[in-house]
Tab-separated table of C-alpha atoms in Angstrom:
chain	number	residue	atom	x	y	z
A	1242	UNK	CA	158.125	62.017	59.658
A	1243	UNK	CA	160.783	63.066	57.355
A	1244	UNK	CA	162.071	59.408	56.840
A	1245	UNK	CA	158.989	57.945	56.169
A	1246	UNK	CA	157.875	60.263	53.986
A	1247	UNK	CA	161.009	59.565	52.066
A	1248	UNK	CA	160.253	55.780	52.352
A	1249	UNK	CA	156.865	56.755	50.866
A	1250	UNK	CA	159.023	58.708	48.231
A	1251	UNK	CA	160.784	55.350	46.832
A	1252	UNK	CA	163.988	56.030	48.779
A	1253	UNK	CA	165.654	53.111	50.506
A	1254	UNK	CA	169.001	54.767	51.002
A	1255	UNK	CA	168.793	57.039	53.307
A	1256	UNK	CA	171.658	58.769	54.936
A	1257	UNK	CA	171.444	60.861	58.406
A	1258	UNK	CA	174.134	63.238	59.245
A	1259	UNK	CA	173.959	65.798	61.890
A	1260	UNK	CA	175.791	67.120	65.115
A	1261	UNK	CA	177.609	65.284	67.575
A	1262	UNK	CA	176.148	62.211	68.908
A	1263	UNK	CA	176.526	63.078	73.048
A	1264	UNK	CA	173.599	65.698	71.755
A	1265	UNK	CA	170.279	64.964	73.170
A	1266	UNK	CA	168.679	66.306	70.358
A	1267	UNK	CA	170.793	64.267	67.615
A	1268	UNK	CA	170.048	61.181	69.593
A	1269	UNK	CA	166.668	61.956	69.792
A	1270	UNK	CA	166.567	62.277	65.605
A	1271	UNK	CA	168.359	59.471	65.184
A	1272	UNK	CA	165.818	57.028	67.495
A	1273	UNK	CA	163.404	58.439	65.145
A	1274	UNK	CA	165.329	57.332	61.750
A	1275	UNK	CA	166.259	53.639	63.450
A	1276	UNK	CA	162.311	53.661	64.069
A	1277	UNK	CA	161.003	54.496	60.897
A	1278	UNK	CA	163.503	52.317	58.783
A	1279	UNK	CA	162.490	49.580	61.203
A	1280	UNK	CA	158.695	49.815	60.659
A	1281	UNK	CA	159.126	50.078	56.900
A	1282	UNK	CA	161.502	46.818	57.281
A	1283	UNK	CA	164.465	48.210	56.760
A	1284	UNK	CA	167.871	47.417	57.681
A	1285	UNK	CA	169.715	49.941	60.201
A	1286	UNK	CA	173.387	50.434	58.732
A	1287	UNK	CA	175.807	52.351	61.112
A	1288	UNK	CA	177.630	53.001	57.506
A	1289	UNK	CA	174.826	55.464	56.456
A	1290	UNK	CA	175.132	57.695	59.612
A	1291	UNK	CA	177.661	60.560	60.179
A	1292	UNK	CA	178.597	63.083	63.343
A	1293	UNK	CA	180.084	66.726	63.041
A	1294	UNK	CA	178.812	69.337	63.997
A	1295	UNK	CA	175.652	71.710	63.670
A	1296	UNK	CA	177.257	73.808	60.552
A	1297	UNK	CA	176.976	74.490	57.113
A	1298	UNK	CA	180.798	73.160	56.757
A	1299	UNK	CA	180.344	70.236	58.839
A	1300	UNK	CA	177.534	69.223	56.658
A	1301	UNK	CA	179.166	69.252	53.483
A	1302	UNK	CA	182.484	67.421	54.740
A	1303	UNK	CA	180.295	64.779	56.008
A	1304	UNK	CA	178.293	64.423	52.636
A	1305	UNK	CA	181.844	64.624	51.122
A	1306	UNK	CA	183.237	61.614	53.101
A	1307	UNK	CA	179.991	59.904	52.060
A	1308	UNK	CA	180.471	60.337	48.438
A	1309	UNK	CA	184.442	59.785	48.556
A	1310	UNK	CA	184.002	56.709	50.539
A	1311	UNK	CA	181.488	55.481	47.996
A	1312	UNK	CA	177.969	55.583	50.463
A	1313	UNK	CA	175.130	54.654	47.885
A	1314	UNK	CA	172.426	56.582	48.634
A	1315	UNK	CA	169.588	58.293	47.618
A	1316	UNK	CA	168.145	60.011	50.137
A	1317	UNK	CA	169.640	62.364	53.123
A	1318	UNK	CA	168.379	63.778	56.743
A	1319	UNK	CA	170.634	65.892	58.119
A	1320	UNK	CA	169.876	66.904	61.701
A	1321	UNK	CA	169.565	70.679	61.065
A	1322	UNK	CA	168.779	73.215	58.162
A	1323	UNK	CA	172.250	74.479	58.818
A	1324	UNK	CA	173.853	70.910	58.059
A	1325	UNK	CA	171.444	69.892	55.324
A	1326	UNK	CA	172.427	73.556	53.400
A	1327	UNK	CA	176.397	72.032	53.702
A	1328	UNK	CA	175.415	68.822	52.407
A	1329	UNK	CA	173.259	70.200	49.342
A	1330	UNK	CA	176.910	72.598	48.361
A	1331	UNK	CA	178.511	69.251	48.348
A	1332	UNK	CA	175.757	67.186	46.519
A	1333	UNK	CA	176.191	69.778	43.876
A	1334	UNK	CA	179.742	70.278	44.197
A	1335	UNK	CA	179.852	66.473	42.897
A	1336	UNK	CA	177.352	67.259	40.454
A	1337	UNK	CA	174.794	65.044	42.258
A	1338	UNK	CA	171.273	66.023	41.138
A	1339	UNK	CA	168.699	67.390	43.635
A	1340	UNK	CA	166.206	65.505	44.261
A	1341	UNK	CA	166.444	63.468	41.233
A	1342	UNK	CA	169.319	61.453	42.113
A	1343	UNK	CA	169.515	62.144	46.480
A	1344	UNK	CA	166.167	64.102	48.386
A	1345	UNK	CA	166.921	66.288	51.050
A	1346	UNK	CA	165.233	67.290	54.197
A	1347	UNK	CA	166.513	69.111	56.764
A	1348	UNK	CA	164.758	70.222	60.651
A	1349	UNK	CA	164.297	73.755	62.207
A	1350	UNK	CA	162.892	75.464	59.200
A	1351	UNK	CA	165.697	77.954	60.094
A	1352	UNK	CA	164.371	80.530	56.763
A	1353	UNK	CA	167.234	79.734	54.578
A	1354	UNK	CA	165.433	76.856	53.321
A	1355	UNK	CA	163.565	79.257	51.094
A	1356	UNK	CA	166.647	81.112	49.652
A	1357	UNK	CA	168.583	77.860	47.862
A	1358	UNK	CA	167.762	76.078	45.014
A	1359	UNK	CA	165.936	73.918	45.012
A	1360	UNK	CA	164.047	74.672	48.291
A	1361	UNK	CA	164.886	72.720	51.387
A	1362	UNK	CA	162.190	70.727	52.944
A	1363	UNK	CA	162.242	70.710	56.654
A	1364	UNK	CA	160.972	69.686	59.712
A	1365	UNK	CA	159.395	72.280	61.819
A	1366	UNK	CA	159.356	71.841	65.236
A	1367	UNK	CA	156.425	73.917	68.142
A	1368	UNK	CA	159.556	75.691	68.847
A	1369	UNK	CA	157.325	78.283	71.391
A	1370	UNK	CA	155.165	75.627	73.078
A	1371	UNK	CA	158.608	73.252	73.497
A	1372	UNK	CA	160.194	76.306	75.520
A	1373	UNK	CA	157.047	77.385	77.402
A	1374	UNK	CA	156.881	73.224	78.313
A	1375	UNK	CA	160.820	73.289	79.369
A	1376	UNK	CA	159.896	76.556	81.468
A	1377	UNK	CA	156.871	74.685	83.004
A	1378	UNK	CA	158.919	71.797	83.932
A	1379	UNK	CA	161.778	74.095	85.628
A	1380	UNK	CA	159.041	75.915	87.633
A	1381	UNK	CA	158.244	72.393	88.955
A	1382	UNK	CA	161.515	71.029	89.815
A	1383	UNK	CA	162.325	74.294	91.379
A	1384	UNK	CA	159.157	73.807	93.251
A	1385	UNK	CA	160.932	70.200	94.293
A	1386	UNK	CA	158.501	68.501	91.907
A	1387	UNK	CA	160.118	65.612	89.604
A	1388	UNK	CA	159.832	65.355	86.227
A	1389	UNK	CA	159.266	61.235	85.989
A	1390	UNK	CA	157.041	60.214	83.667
A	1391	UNK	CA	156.710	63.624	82.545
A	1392	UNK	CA	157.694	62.946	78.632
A	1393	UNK	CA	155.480	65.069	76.206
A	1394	UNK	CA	155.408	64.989	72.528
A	1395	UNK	CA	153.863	67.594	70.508
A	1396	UNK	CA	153.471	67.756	66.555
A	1397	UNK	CA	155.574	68.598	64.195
A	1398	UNK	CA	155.485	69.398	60.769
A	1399	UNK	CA	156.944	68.562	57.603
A	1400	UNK	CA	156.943	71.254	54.933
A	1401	UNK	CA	157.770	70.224	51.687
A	1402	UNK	CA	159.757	71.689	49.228
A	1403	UNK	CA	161.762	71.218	45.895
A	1404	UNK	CA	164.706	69.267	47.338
A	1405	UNK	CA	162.474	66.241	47.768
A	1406	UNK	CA	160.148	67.198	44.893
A	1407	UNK	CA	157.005	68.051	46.881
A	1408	UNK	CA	153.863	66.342	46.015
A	1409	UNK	CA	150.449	68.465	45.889
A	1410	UNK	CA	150.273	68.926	49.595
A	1411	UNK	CA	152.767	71.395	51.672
A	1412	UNK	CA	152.602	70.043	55.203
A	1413	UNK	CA	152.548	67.032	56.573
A	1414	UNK	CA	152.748	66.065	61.008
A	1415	UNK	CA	154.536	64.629	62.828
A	1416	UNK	CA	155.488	64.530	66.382
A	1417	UNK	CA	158.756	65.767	68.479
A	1418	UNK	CA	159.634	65.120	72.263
A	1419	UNK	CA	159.921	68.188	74.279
């Protein structure tokens, strides 16, 4: 959702940074950006993605090494609000204008997204129905069920804010694996 909305936005250059790559959860963001730049006909470039870790300071050294290693781009997803707040300090810190020159969107919805300026968009996951689901499945295993072919998505939204200059609507949807 987020990087086709950005596609939708005019932005070609999108960058994805987030925590370390032997995360399920960063692999599972990062199918989702190779998808959406591949049904919009882009080009995947292993030069726009970056690993750290799932922090405020991890987000802004990767968005540092970015900008110091000369990454064009005009458009970031960082795998959590956490990261995406590092990663707007550096934009600014290199006096990188948001979103006129790079839109940002971040996922969780973590409630700091409201506090910085501009506001963070963010992906908002059915946090509640994705841990009554991961209880469900437990119950069953423990039961000496098996999960195969047990793969559930459930929606997700996309609430938009000032760091990708929201249009007239506030939410868009989406989906997320649980």
């Amino acid at each position: 959702s987020a990087v086709d909305y950005l596609i939708r936005n005019r932005r070609r250059k999108i960058v994805f940074i987030s925590g370390g790559e032997e995360h399920s959860v960063t692999r599972g963001r990062l199918n989702g950006y190779r998808s959406a730049l591949q049904l919009h006909g882009l080009t995947f470039d292993g030069d726009m993605i970056k690993y750290g870790q799932y922090s405020i300071r991890s987000g802004y050294r990767m968005v540092q090494e970015l900008l110091q290693n000369g990454v064009d781009f005009t458009a970031l997803v960082a795998g959590s609000d956490m990261v995406s707040l590092g990663a707007m300090q550096a934009l600014k810190h290199y006096r990188v204008k948001i979103p006129e020159e790079v839109q940002v969107i971040g996922f969780d919805n973590a409630g700091l997204g409201e506090m910085v300026d501009p506001g963070l968009t963010a992906i908002v996951s059915p946090i509640a129905e994705m841990a009554r689901e991961a209880v469900e499945c437990l119950v069953h295993v423990i039961a000496g069920g098996s999960l195969e072919g047990r793969d559930k998505r459930m929606d997700t939204r996309l609430i938009l804010r000032g760091s990708t200059r929201a249009a007239d609507d506030t939410e868009k949807t989406g989906t997320a694996s649980a």
